[in-house]
Amino acid sequence: MVRISGAVLIALLAAGPAGAEVVAPQQVIFDDGAVPSSLTGVPGNAEVGRTIAVDRKLGNCLACHENTDLAAEPFHGEVAPPLDGVADRWSEAELRGILINSKMMFEGTIMPAFYRDTGYSRILPDFEGMTILDAQQVEDVLAYLLTLTE
Amino acid sequence: MKIRTITTALAAAVLASVAPADEDADLVVEGETLITRAPAPAHVENLTEVLSGWLFRSDETQALQTDDFDNPGMIFVDQALDTWDEVDGAAGKACASCHEDPSSLAGVRTTMPKVNEDGELWAMEDYVNDCRTTRMEAEPWKWESQDMLNMTALVSLQSRGMPMNVAIDGPAQSYWEQGKEMYYTRYGQLDMACANCHEDNYGNMIRADHLSQGQINGFPVYRLKWAGLGSIHRRFKGCMENIRAEPFKRGSDEFTALELYLASRGEGLSVEGPSVRN
């Protein structure tokens, strides 16, 4: 308990002004797989999000998704649909939901949940209680996805 | 279906520059054609065909396995041949004292892992160590030690070309069920099961890796990345760590049960050990 509030506090401080509240992973409310409201209240940065999407230790989206906008990066996966034009196919709220926990949208999907910190089996101790991306990183990747129109 | 078609077409365009694996190639080693594709056995519900991991490797890696002089795993087989004749332990025996020529162990690899007289499921490593401790009165070898890898490579080679054929009924059945359950369990922070990659997505690229069915008929393998031989359980450990999961211990009951299940998924494929992978 104490540790969780500590983490939230740090996140709050990091988020800076306006007293924006960071929504904790277990507090996220889904509506048909979508999450309408921002996790941080701070608008995402698409440029940063683009880097996170490529980073193998963070989004690593290219592991599974092909993405023409990132054609300069080697090795795009074939496991998932291409990310080209996702912003035409999905709303902001839907994309946020897919990022936070795609299993709420696609039952049984291979895609990891990027903002979920419980319910894992045999998670490596280094990752125990942690999410793959933090709340602002989710908003940043979301901002990037919203640039992917055709 | 529609999405998948688009994905594959686009990805093919993207990947055109990467050296493609020849999934139709035949594996001919020293004049003998090995079985790299076979009809899926009835107990493998979601596959129609079982495919050797060799088919998914690049032309260069494939080629290394077709000639025993090029196969870097063969050096270790030679080392094991020396060990085979060396007396070790209080009983004053070598492997050769009981088994004479290694060829007397032809076929062994196809049936591993196998339930022992006490009803326990043992992998080949366990049988080797049982010989060392009870018959030779020598120290057991560590699971991933060079001696153990060399010896399992030598023993596997005696079955090269013979089809995998493990028992999954009778006393083996509960172990098999346990392994099957594990195969479909999602582990780790990436929350994936073996099946997500090796059953649902074999043939697809996952970033720079061409996914195979994760078959174990080629083990122990010489992996270019490891610059050496590695055990089946080492591969399991690596795959679990990649999905940020705490692996089971090498030689654990869990990994041995998983090994039995995987061995049964490769029924009909030739033993290839020591194979070459990247």
JSON list of C-alpha atoms in Angstrom, two decimals, chain A residues 54-57 60 62-64 66 73-82 84 103 108-110 112 116 120-125 127 130-132, chain B residues 3-4 6-8 10-12 14-15 18 185-192 196-197 201 203-208 211 240-241 244-248:
[
{"chain": "A", "resi": 54, "resn": "VAL", "atom": "CA", "xyz": [10.68, 1.51, -31.84]},
{"chain": "A", "resi": 55, "resn": "ASP", "atom": "CA", "xyz": [12.64, 0.88, -28.62]},
{"chain": "A", "resi": 56, "resn": "ARG", "atom": "CA", "xyz": [13.01, -2.89, -28.09]},
{"chain": "A", "resi": 57, "resn": "LYS", "atom": "CA", "xyz": [12.88, -2.49, -24.31]},
{"chain": "A", "resi": 60, "resn": "ASN", "atom": "CA", "xyz": [8.93, -2.81, -29.47]},
{"chain": "A", "resi": 62, "resn": "LEU", "atom": "CA", "xyz": [7.83, -3.45, -34.74]},
{"chain": "A", "resi": 63, "resn": "ALA", "atom": "CA", "xyz": [8.39, -6.90, -33.26]},
{"chain": "A", "resi": 64, "resn": "CYS", "atom": "CA", "xyz": [4.91, -7.72, -34.45]},
{"chain": "A", "resi": 66, "resn": "GLU", "atom": "CA", "xyz": [4.84, -3.54, -39.89]},
{"chain": "A", "resi": 73, "resn": "GLU", "atom": "CA", "xyz": [14.09, 0.77, -39.06]},
{"chain": "A", "resi": 74, "resn": "PRO", "atom": "CA", "xyz": [15.13, -2.79, -39.95]},
{"chain": "A", "resi": 75, "resn": "PHE", "atom": "CA", "xyz": [13.03, -5.87, -39.25]},
{"chain": "A", "resi": 76, "resn": "HIS", "atom": "CA", "xyz": [9.30, -5.38, -39.06]},
{"chain": "A", "resi": 77, "resn": "GLY", "atom": "CA", "xyz": [7.25, -8.28, -37.72]},
{"chain": "A", "resi": 78, "resn": "GLU", "atom": "CA", "xyz": [4.48, -10.19, -39.47]},
{"chain": "A", "resi": 79, "resn": "VAL", "atom": "CA", "xyz": [2.56, -11.25, -36.39]},
{"chain": "A", "resi": 80, "resn": "ALA", "atom": "CA", "xyz": [0.04, -8.39, -36.37]},
{"chain": "A", "resi": 81, "resn": "PRO", "atom": "CA", "xyz": [-1.81, -6.06, -38.76]},
{"chain": "A", "resi": 82, "resn": "PRO", "atom": "CA", "xyz": [0.25, -3.12, -40.09]},
{"chain": "A", "resi": 84, "resn": "ASP", "atom": "CA", "xyz": [-0.41, 2.14, -41.29]},
{"chain": "A", "resi": 103, "resn": "LYS", "atom": "CA", "xyz": [-7.07, -8.06, -24.32]},
{"chain": "A", "resi": 108, "resn": "GLY", "atom": "CA", "xyz": [-6.93, -13.87, -26.50]},
{"chain": "A", "resi": 109, "resn": "THR", "atom": "CA", "xyz": [-4.55, -11.63, -28.42]},
{"chain": "A", "resi": 110, "resn": "ILE", "atom": "CA", "xyz": [-0.77, -12.15, -28.37]},
{"chain": "A", "resi": 112, "resn": "PRO", "atom": "CA", "xyz": [1.06, -7.52, -24.48]},
{"chain": "A", "resi": 116, "resn": "ARG", "atom": "CA", "xyz": [-1.17, -3.48, -16.50]},
{"chain": "A", "resi": 120, "resn": "TYR", "atom": "CA", "xyz": [0.89, -12.18, -14.50]},
{"chain": "A", "resi": 121, "resn": "SER", "atom": "CA", "xyz": [2.21, -15.70, -14.04]},
{"chain": "A", "resi": 122, "resn": "ARG", "atom": "CA", "xyz": [5.90, -16.16, -13.14]},
{"chain": "A", "resi": 123, "resn": "ILE", "atom": "CA", "xyz": [6.87, -12.59, -13.95]},
{"chain": "A", "resi": 124, "resn": "LEU", "atom": "CA", "xyz": [10.63, -11.99, -13.58]},
{"chain": "A", "resi": 125, "resn": "PRO", "atom": "CA", "xyz": [11.28, -10.33, -10.21]},
{"chain": "A", "resi": 127, "resn": "PHE", "atom": "CA", "xyz": [9.35, -6.54, -13.48]},
{"chain": "A", "resi": 130, "resn": "MET", "atom": "CA", "xyz": [5.55, -2.90, -12.94]},
{"chain": "A", "resi": 131, "resn": "THR", "atom": "CA", "xyz": [3.94, -1.93, -16.22]},
{"chain": "A", "resi": 132, "resn": "ILE", "atom": "CA", "xyz": [5.78, -2.13, -19.55]},
{"chain": "B", "resi": 3, "resn": "ILE", "atom": "CA", "xyz": [-6.19, -8.46, -42.37]},
{"chain": "B", "resi": 4, "resn": "ARG", "atom": "CA", "xyz": [-3.78, -11.37, -42.33]},
{"chain": "B", "resi": 6, "resn": "ILE", "atom": "CA", "xyz": [-2.72, -7.66, -46.18]},
{"chain": "B", "resi": 7, "resn": "THR", "atom": "CA", "xyz": [-0.17, -8.09, -43.40]},
{"chain": "B", "resi": 8, "resn": "THR", "atom": "CA", "xyz": [1.66, -10.82, -45.19]},
{"chain": "B", "resi": 10, "resn": "LEU", "atom": "CA", "xyz": [3.07, -5.80, -46.91]},
{"chain": "B", "resi": 11, "resn": "ALA", "atom": "CA", "xyz": [5.52, -7.62, -44.73]},
{"chain": "B", "resi": 12, "resn": "ALA", "atom": "CA", "xyz": [6.80, -9.56, -47.72]},
{"chain": "B", "resi": 14, "resn": "VAL", "atom": "CA", "xyz": [9.34, -4.97, -46.36]},
{"chain": "B", "resi": 15, "resn": "LEU", "atom": "CA", "xyz": [11.32, -8.14, -45.89]},
{"chain": "B", "resi": 18, "resn": "VAL", "atom": "CA", "xyz": [16.30, -9.98, -45.81]},
{"chain": "B", "resi": 185, "resn": "THR", "atom": "CA", "xyz": [-0.03, -21.10, -20.27]},
{"chain": "B", "resi": 186, "resn": "ARG", "atom": "CA", "xyz": [0.82, -17.43, -20.64]},
{"chain": "B", "resi": 187, "resn": "TYR", "atom": "CA", "xyz": [3.90, -16.48, -18.66]},
{"chain": "B", "resi": 188, "resn": "GLY", "atom": "CA", "xyz": [5.77, -13.32, -17.81]},
{"chain": "B", "resi": 189, "resn": "GLN", "atom": "CA", "xyz": [5.13, -9.62, -18.25]},
{"chain": "B", "resi": 190, "resn": "LEU", "atom": "CA", "xyz": [4.64, -10.07, -22.00]},
{"chain": "B", "resi": 191, "resn": "ASP", "atom": "CA", "xyz": [1.98, -12.60, -21.08]},
{"chain": "B", "resi": 192, "resn": "MET", "atom": "CA", "xyz": [2.59, -15.08, -23.86]},
{"chain": "B", "resi": 196, "resn": "ASN", "atom": "CA", "xyz": [1.31, -17.84, -29.24]},
{"chain": "B", "resi": 197, "resn": "CYS", "atom": "CA", "xyz": [4.63, -17.83, -31.05]},
{"chain": "B", "resi": 201, "resn": "ASN", "atom": "CA", "xyz": [2.76, -17.67, -35.69]},
{"chain": "B", "resi": 203, "resn": "GLY", "atom": "CA", "xyz": [6.51, -18.94, -40.44]},
{"chain": "B", "resi": 204, "resn": "ASN", "atom": "CA", "xyz": [6.04, -15.29, -39.43]},
{"chain": "B", "resi": 205, "resn": "MET", "atom": "CA", "xyz": [8.82, -12.88, -38.60]},
{"chain": "B", "resi": 206, "resn": "ILE", "atom": "CA", "xyz": [8.88, -11.55, -35.05]},
{"chain": "B", "resi": 207, "resn": "ARG", "atom": "CA", "xyz": [11.16, -8.59, -35.57]},
{"chain": "B", "resi": 208, "resn": "ALA", "atom": "CA", "xyz": [14.42, -10.15, -36.87]},
{"chain": "B", "resi": 211, "resn": "LEU", "atom": "CA", "xyz": [9.50, -18.17, -35.98]},
{"chain": "B", "resi": 240, "resn": "MET", "atom": "CA", "xyz": [10.79, -17.62, -21.02]},
{"chain": "B", "resi": 241, "resn": "GLU", "atom": "CA", "xyz": [13.23, -14.83, -20.22]},
{"chain": "B", "resi": 244, "resn": "ARG", "atom": "CA", "xyz": [10.07, -11.55, -19.04]},
{"chain": "B", "resi": 245, "resn": "ALA", "atom": "CA", "xyz": [9.07, -14.73, -17.23]},
{"chain": "B", "resi": 246, "resn": "GLU", "atom": "CA", "xyz": [10.93, -16.41, -14.40]},
{"chain": "B", "resi": 247, "resn": "PRO", "atom": "CA", "xyz": [12.12, -19.65, -16.01]},
{"chain": "B", "resi": 248, "resn": "PHE", "atom": "CA", "xyz": [11.94, -23.03, -14.34]}
]
